[in-house]
Structure formats: structure tokens, C-alpha cells
PDB file of C-alpha atoms in Angstrom:
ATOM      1  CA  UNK V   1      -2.979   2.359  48.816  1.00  0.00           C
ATOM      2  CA  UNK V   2      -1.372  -0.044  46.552  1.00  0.00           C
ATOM      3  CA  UNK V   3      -3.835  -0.308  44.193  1.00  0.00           C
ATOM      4  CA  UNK V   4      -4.509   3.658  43.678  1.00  0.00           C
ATOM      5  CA  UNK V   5      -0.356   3.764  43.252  1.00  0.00           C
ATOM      6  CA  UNK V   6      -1.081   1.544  40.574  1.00  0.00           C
ATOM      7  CA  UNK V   7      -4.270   3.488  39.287  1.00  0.00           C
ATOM      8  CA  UNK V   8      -2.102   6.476  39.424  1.00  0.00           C
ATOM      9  CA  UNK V   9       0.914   5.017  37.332  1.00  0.00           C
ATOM     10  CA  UNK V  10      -1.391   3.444  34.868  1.00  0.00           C
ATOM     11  CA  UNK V  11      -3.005   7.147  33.820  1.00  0.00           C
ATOM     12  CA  UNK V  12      -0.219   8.524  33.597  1.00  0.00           C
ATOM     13  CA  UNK V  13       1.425   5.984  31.418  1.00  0.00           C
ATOM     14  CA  UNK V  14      -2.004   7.111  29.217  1.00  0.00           C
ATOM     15  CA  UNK V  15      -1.211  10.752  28.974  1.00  0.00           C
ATOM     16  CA  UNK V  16       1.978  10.008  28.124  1.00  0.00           C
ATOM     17  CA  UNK V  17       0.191   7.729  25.285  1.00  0.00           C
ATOM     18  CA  UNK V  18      -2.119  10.509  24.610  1.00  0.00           C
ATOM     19  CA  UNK V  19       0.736  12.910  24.197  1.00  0.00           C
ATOM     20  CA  UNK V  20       2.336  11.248  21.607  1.00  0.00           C
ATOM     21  CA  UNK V  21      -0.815  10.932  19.374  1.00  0.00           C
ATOM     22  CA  UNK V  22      -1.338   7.559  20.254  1.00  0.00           C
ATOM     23  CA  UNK V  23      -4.569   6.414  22.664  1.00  0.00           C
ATOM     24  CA  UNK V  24      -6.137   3.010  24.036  1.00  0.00           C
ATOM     25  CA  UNK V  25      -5.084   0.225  25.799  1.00  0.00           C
ATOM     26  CA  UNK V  26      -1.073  -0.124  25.398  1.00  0.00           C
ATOM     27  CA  UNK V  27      -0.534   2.795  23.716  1.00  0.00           C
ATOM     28  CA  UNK V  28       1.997   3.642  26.805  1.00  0.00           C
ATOM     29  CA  UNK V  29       4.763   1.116  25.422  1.00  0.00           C
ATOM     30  CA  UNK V  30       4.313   2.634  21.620  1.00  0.00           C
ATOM     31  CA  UNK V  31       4.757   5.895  23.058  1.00  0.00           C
ATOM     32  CA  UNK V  32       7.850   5.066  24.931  1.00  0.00           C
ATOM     33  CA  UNK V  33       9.186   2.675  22.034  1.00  0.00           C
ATOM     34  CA  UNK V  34       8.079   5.323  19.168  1.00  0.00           C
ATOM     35  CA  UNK V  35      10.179   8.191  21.319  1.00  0.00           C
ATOM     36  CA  UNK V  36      13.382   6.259  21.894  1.00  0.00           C
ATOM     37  CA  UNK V  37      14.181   6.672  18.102  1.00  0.00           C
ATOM     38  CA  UNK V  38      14.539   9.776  15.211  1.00  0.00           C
ATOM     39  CA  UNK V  39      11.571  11.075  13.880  1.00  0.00           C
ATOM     40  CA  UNK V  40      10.940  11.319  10.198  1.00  0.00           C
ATOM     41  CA  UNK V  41      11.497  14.961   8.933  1.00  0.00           C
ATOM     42  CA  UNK V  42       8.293  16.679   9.256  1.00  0.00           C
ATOM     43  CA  UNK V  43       7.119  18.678   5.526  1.00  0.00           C
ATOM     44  CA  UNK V  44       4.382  19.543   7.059  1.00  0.00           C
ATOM     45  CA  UNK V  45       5.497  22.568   6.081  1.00  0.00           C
ATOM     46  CA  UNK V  46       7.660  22.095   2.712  1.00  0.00           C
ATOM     47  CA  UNK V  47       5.707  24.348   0.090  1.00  0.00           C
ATOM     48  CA  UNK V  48       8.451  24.003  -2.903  1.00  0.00           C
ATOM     49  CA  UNK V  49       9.784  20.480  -4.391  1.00  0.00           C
ATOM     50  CA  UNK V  50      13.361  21.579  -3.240  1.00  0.00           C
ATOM     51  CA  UNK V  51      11.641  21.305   0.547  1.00  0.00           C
ATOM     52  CA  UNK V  52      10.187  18.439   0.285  1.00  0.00           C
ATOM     53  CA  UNK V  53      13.278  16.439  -1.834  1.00  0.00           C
ATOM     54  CA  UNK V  54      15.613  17.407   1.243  1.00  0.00           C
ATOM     55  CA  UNK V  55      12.823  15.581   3.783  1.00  0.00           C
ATOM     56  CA  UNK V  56      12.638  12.589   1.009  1.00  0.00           C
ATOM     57  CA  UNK V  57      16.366  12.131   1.262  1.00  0.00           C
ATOM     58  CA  UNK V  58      15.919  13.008   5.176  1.00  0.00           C
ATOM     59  CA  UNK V  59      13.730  10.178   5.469  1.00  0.00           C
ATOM     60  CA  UNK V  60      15.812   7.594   3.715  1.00  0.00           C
ATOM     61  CA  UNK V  61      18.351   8.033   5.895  1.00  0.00           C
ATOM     62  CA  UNK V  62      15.748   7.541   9.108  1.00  0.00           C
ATOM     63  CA  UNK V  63      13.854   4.455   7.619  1.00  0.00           C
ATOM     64  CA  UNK V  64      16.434   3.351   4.771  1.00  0.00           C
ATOM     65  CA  UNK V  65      17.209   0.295   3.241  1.00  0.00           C
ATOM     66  CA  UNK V  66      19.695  -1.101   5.862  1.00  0.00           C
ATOM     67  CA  UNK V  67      17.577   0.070   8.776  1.00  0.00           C
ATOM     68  CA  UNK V  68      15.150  -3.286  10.279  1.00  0.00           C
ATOM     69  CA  UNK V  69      12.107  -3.587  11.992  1.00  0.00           C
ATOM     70  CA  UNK V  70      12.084  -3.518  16.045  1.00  0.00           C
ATOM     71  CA  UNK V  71      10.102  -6.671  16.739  1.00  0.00           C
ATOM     72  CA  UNK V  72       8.925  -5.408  20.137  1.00  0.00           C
ATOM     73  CA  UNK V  73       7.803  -2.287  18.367  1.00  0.00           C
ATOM     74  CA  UNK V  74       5.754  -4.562  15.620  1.00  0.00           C
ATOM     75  CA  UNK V  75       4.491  -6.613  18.771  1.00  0.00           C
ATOM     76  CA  UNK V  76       3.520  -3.943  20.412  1.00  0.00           C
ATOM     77  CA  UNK V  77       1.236  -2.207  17.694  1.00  0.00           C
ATOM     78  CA  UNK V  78      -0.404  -5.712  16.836  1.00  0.00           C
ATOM     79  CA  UNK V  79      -1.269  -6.326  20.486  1.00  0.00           C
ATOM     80  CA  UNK V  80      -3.681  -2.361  20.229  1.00  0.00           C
ATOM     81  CA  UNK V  81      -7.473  -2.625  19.947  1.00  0.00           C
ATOM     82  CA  UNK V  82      -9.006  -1.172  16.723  1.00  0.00           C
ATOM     83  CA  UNK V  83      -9.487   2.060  18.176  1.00  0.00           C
ATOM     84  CA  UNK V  84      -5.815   2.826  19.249  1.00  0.00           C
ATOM     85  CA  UNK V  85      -4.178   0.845  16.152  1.00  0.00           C
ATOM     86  CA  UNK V  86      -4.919   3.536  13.548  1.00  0.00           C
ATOM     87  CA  UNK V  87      -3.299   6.374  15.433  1.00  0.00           C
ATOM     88  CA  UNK V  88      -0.722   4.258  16.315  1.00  0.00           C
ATOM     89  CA  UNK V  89       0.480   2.829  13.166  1.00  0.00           C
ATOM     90  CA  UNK V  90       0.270   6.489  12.042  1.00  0.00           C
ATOM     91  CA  UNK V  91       2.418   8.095  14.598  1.00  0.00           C
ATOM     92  CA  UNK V  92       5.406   4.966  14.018  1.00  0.00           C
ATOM     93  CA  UNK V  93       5.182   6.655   9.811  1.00  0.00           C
ATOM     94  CA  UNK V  94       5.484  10.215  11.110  1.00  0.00           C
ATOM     95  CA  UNK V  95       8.540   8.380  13.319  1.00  0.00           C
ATOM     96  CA  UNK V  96      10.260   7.304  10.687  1.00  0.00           C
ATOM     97  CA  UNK V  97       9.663   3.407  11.970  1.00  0.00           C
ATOM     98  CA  UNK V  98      10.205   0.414   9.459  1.00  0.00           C
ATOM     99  CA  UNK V  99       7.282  -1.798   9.913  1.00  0.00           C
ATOM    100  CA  UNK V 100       8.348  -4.611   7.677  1.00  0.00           C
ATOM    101  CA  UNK V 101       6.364  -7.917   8.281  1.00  0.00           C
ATOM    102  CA  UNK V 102       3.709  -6.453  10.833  1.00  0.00           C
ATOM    103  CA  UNK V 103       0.725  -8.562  10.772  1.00  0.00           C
ATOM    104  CA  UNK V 104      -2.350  -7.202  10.744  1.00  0.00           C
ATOM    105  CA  UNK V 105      -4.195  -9.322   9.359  1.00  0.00           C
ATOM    106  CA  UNK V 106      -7.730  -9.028   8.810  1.00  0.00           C
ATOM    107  CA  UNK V 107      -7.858  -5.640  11.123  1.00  0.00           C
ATOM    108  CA  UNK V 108      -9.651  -2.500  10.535  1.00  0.00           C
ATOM    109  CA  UNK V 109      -7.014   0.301   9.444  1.00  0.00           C
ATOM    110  CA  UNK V 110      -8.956   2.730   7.541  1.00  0.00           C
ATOM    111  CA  UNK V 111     -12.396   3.358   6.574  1.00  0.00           C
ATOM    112  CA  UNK V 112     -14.263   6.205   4.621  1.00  0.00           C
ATOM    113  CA  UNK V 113     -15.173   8.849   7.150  1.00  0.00           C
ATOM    114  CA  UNK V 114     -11.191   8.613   8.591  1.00  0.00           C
ATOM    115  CA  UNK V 115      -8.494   6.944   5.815  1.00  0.00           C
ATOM    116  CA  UNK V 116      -5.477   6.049   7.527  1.00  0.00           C
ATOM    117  CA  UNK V 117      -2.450   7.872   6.231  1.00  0.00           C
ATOM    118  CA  UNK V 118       0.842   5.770   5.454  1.00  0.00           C
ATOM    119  CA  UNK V 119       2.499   7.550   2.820  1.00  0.00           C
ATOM    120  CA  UNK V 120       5.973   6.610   2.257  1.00  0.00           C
ATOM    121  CA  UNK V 121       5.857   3.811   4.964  1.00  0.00           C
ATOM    122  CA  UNK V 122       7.950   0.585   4.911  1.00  0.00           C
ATOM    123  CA  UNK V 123       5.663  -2.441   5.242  1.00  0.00           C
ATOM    124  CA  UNK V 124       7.819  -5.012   3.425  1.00  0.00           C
ATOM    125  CA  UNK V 125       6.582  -8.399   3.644  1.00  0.00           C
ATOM    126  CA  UNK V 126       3.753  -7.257   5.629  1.00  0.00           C
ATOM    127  CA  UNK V 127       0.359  -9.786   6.379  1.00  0.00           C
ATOM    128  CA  UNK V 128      -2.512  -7.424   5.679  1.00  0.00           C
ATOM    129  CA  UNK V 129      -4.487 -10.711   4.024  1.00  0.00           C
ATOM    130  CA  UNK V 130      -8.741  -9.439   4.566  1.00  0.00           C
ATOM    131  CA  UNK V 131      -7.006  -5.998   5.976  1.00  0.00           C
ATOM    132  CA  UNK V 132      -9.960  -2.862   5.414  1.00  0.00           C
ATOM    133  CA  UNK V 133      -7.954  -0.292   3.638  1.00  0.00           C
ATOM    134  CA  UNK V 134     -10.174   1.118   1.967  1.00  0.00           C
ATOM    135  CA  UNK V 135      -9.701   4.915   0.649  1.00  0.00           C
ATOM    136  CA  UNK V 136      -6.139   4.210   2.776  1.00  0.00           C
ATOM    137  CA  UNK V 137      -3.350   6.803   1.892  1.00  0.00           C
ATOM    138  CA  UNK V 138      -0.392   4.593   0.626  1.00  0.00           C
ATOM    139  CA  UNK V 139       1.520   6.798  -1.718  1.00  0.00           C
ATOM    140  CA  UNK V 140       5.061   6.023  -2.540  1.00  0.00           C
ATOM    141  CA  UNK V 141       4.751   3.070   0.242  1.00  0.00           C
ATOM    142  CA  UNK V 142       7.059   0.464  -0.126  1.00  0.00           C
ATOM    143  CA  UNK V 143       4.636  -2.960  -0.205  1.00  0.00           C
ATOM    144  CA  UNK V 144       7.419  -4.755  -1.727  1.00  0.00           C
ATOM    145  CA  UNK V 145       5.946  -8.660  -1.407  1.00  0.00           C
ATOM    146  CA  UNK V 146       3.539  -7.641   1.146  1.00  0.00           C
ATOM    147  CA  UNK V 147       0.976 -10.072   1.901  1.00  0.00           C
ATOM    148  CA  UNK V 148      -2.863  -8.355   0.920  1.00  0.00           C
ATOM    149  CA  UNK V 149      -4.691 -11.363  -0.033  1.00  0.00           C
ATOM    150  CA  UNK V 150      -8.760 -10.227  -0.019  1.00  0.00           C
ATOM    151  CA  UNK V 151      -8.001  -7.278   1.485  1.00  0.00           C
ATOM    152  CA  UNK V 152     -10.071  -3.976   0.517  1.00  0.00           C
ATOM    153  CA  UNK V 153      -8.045  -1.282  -0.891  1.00  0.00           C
ATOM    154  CA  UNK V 154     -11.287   0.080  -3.124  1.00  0.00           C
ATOM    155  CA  UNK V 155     -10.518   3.434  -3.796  1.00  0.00           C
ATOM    156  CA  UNK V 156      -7.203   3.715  -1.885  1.00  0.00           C
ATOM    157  CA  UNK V 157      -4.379   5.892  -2.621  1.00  0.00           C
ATOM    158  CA  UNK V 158      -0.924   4.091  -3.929  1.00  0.00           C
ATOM    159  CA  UNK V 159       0.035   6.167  -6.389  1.00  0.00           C
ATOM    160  CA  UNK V 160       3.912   5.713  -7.075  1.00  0.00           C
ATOM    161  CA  UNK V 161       3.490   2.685  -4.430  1.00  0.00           C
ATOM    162  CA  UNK V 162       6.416  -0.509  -4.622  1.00  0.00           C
ATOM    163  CA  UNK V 163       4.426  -3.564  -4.520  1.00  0.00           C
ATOM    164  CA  UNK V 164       6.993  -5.761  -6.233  1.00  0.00           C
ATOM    165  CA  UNK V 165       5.722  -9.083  -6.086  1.00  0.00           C
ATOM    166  CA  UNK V 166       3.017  -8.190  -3.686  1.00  0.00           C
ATOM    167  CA  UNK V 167       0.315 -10.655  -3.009  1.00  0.00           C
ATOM    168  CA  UNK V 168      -3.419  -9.147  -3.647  1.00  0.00           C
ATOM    169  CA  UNK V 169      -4.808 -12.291  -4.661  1.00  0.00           C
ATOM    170  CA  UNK V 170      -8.713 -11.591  -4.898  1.00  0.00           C
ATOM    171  CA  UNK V 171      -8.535  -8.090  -3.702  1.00  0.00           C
ATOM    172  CA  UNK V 172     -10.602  -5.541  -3.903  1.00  0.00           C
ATOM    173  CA  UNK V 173      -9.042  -2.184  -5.351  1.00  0.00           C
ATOM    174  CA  UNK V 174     -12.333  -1.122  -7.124  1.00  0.00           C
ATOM    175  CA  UNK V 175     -11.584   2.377  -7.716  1.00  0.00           C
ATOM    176  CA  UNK V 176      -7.871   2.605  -6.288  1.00  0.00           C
ATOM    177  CA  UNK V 177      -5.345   4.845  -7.620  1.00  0.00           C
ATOM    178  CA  UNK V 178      -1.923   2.964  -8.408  1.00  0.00           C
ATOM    179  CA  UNK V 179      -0.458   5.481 -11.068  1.00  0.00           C
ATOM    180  CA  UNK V 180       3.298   4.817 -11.870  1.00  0.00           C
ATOM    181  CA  UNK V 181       3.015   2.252  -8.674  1.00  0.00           C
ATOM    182  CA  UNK V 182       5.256  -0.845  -9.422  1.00  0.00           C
ATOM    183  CA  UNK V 183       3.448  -4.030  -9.596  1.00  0.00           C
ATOM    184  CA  UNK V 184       5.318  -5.978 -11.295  1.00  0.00           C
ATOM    185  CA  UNK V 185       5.378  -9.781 -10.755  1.00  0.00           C
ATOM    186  CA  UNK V 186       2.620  -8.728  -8.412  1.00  0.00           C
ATOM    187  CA  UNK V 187      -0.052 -11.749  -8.031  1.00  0.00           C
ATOM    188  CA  UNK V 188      -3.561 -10.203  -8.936  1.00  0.00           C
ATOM    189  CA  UNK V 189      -5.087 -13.279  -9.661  1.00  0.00           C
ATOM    190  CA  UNK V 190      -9.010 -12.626  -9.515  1.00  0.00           C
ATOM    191  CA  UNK V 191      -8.431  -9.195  -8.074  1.00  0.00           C
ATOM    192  CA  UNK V 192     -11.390  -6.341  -8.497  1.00  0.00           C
ATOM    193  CA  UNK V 193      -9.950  -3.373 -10.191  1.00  0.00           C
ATOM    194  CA  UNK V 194     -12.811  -2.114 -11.410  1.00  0.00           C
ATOM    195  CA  UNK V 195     -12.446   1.376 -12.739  1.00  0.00           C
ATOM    196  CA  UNK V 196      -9.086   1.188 -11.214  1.00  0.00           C
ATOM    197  CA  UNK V 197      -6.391   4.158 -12.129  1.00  0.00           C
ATOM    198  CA  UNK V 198      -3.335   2.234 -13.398  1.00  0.00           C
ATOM    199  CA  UNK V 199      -1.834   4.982 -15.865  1.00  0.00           C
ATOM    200  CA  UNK V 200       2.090   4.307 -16.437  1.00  0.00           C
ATOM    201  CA  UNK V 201       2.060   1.282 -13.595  1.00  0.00           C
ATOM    202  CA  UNK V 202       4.718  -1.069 -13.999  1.00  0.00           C
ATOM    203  CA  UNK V 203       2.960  -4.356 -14.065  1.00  0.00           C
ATOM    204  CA  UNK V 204       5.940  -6.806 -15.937  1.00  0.00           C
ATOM    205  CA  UNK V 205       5.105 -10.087 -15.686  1.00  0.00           C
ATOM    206  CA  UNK V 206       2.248  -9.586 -13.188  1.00  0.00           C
ATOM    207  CA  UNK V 207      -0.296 -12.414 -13.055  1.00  0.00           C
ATOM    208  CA  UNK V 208      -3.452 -10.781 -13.649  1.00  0.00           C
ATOM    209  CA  UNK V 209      -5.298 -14.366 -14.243  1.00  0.00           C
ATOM    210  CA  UNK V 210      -9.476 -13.316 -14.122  1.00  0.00           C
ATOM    211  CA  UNK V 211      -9.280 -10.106 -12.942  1.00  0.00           C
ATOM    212  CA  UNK V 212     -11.741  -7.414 -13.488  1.00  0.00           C
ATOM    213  CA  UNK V 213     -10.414  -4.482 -14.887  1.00  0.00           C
ATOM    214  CA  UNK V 214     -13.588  -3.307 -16.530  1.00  0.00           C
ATOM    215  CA  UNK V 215     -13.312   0.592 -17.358  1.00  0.00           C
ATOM    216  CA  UNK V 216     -10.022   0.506 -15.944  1.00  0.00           C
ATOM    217  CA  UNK V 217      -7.507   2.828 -16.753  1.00  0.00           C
ATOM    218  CA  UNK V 218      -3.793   1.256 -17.953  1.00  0.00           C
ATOM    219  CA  UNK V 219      -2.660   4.434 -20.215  1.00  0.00           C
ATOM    220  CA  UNK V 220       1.059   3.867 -21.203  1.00  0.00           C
ATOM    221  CA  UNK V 221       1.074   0.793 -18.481  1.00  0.00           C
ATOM    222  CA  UNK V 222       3.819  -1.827 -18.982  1.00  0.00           C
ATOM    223  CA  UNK V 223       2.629  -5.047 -19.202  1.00  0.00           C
ATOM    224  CA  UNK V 224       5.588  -6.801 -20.831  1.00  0.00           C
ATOM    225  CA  UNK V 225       5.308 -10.220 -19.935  1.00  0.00           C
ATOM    226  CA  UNK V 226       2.282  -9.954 -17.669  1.00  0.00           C
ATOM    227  CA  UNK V 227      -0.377 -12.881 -17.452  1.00  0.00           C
ATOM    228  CA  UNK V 228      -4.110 -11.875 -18.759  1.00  0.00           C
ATOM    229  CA  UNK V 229      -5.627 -14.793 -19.065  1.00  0.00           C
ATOM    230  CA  UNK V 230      -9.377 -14.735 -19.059  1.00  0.00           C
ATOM    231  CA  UNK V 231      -9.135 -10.877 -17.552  1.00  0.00           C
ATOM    232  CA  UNK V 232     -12.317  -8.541 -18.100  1.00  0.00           C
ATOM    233  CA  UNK V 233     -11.151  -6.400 -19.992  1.00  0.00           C
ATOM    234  CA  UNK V 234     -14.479  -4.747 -21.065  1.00  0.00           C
ATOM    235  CA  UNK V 235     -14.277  -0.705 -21.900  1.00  0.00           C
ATOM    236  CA  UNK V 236     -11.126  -0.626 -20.585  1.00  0.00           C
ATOM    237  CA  UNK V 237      -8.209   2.550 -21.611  1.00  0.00           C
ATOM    238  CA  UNK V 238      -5.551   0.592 -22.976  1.00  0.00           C
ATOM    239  CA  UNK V 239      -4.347   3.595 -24.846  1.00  0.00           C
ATOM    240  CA  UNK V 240      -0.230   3.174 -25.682  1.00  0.00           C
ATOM    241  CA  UNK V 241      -0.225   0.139 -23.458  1.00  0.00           C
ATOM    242  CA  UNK V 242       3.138  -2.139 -23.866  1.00  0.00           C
ATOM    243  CA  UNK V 243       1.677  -5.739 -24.253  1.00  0.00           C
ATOM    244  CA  UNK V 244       4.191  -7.113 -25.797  1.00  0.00           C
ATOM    245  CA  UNK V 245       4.581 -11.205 -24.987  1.00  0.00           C
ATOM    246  CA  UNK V 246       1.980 -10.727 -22.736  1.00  0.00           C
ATOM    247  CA  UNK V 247      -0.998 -13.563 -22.068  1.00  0.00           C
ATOM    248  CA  UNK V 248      -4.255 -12.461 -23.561  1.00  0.00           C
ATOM    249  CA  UNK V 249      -5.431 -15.662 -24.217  1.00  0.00           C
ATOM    250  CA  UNK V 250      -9.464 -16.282 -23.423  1.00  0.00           C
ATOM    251  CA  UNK V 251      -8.699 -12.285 -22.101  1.00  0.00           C
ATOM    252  CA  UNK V 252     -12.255 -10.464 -22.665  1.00  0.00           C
ATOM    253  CA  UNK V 253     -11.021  -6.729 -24.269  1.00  0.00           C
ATOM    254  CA  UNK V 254     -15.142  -6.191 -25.604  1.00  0.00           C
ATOM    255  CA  UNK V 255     -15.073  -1.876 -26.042  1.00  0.00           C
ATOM    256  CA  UNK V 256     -11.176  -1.672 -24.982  1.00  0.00           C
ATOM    257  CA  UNK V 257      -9.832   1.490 -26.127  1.00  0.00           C
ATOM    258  CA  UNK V 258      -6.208   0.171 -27.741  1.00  0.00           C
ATOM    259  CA  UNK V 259      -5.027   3.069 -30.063  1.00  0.00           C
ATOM    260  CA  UNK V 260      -1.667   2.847 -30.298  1.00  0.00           C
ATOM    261  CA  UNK V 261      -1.396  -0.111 -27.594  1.00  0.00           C
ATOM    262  CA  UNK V 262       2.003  -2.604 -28.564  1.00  0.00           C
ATOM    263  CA  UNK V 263       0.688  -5.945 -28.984  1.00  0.00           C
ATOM    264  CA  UNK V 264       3.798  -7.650 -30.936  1.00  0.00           C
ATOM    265  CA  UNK V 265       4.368 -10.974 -29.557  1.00  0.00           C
ATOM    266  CA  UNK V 266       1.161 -11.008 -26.845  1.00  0.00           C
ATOM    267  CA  UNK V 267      -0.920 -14.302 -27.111  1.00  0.00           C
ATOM    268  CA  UNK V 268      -4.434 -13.422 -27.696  1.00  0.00           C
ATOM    269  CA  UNK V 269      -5.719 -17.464 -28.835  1.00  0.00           C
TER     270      UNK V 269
END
């Protein structure tokens, strides 16, 4: 009798689980942890700017600045199998949970059929090294020095993103959409951005060092200070790019559009 009181308690620590959106093996305990907390306003709903500015400032005020991480939350999410991690990670965004310095390294968050959506979430310092985010929804995420080493981000969605001094050391973003994101002092050494979108992205003294950015697209990107050195550059819209004092030396810019790019002061020998 025992052991179906246990049975019993176990499912319906599940529903519970399922009720929340989240499913699998401990998704009971991110339920409970998820509910004890404010939720993020929801804009589902929000149809005019006006809407959706009142839910922005809503959600600072859930998930600002001064708010930290719950480590037994973090724990808790880390500890899910691949098939409850996705929902679960999604339902502590929709919370309004800061997930600063999760690590989830080398998991499988996202793929092409289902993209994981984190917009707006707070992964600060986060270890996502060999993470699959590919096609990933990321917009205005704050990544600030987040950890995504080799991880695939091709064709994910950080538009507006903060991934100030970020690490995406030989990552692939083939394809990814980072307009007006904030990269700079970002480490991209030997990154893939291949026919990335990079129009108006802050990327100050970013270290760019071999990186592909073949047919990528860095329209009225800051570059001030950023480190090119021995970058593809091949075919490559570099139209009113700010380059100025940045490293271009060894840099390959074969078919670059640059009309009206600011070179003063970059190093091209």
C-alpha cells in the first residue's frame, strides 16, 4: 500500500508539472519553484507599442537588474532530461525568472522543427559552450559575458540581443540575425557568421580574429576598435561601416561592398 501511496503522489506531482507547461522527470520541483514567484507580464495580447512598453517596463521590475538567480531553481532545470528542459527553461522566461549562470552546456535547447523561445531572458554569465541553438529565439536577451564557446546559433534570432563581452569563440551563427545586438568586446575569434545579419550591431573592440563573415551583412555596424585580423571578409555589405582604428591587417575584404564605410585610422598592412 506504501508503494501505490507513493505511485499516487508521484503522478500527481506530474500533473501539477504538466499544468504549468512543464513535463518529464522533475518537472514537479520547477513547477512548484516557477509558481512561488511573479510572473512576467503576459503581451500576449499587447497589439500597440504603448501595450507592449508598459509589459517591457513590467518586466524590468520582475527580472531587473538587482533581482539574482535562485540557485535551486538553476539546479533544478539543469538536473531535466532533454525532453522536459525546453519547456522548462521556457516557462521560468514567461515567469519572469533570472537565469544568470545556468549551465547548460553542450545540451539540446532548440532545433529547427521547434526553436526554443527566450526573448528578453536574463542568462548573464551563462555556460552554453557546444549548446544547439540553432534558429533559437533570443531577441533583446541579455547574454552579457555568457559563455557560448562552439555552440550553434546558425540562423538564430538575437536581434537587439546584449552580449557584452560574450564568449562565442568558434561558433556557429551561419545565418543568425544580431541586428542592433551589442557585441562589443565580444570574443568571436574563428566564429562562422556566414551570411550573418549584423546591420547597426555594436561590435567596439570585438575580437573578430579569422572569422568568416563572407556575404555578411554589417550595414552602419560599429566596429571602432574591433580586431579583424585575417577575417573573411569576401562579398561582404560593409556599406557606412565605422572602422575606424580597427585591425584589418592580413583581413581578406575580396568583393566587400564599402561605399561610404569610415576607415580613418583602421590598420589594413
Amino acid at each position: 500500500e506504501g508503494g501505490e501511496a507513493e505511485e499516487a503522489r508521484e503522478g500527481e506531482k506530474d500533473e501539477e508539472g504538466k499544468t504549468a507547461g512543464v513535463e518529464g522527470k522533475g518537472a514537479a520541483q520547477v513547477a512548484t519553484l516557477l509558481a512561488s514567484t511573479d510572473r512576467r507580464p503576459d503581451d500576449a495580447g499587447a497589439t500597440d507599442d504603448a501595450s507592449r512598453k508598459k509589459n517591457d517596463e513590467g518586466w524590468r521590475l520582475v527580472c531587473g537588474e538587482e533581482r539574482e538567480a535562485d540557485p535551486t531553481l538553476l539546479a533544478a532545470i539543469e538536473a531535466l532530461d532533454e525532453a522536459a528542459l525546453k519547456p522548462a527553461l521556457e516557462a521560468a522566461v514567461r515567469a519572469g525568472r533570472c537565469l544568470d549562470g545556468i549551465n547548460l552546456k553542450g545540451r539540446t535547447l532548440s532545433d529547427h522543427d521547434s526553436p526554443i523561445d527566450m526573448r528578453r531572458s536574463r542568462v548573464r554569465g551563462a555556460h552554453l559552450e557546444q549548446a544547439d541553438l540553432r534558429e533559437a529565439h533570443l531577441e533583446k536577451a541579455n547574454l552579457i559575458m555568457a559563455h557560448l564557446e562552439e555552440a550553434n546559433l546558425s540562423g538564430a534570432h538575437l536581434e537587439k540581443a546584449k552580449l557584452l563581452g560574450a564568449h562565442l569563440e568558434k561558433a556557429n551563427l551561419q545565418g543568425a540575425h544580431l541586428k542592433e545586438a551589442d557585441l562589443s568586446y565580444a570574443h568571436l575569434e574563428k566564429a562562422d557568421l556566414e551570411g550573418a545579419h549584423l546591420e547597426e550591431a555594436n561590435l567596439r573592440v570585438a575580437h573578430l580574429e579569422e572569422a568568416d563573415l563572407e556575404g555578411a551583412h554589417l550595414e552602419k555596424a560599429k566596429l571602432l576598435g574591433a580586431h579583424l585580423e585575417e577575417a573573411h571578409l569576401r562579398v561582404a555589405h560593409l556599406e557606412e561601416a565605422d572602422f575606424r582604428g580597427a585591425h584589418l591587417e592580413k583581413a581578406d575584404l575580396g568583393g566587400g561592398h564599402l561605399e561610404k564605410a569610415d576607415l580613418k585610422l583602421a590598420n589594413l598592412t
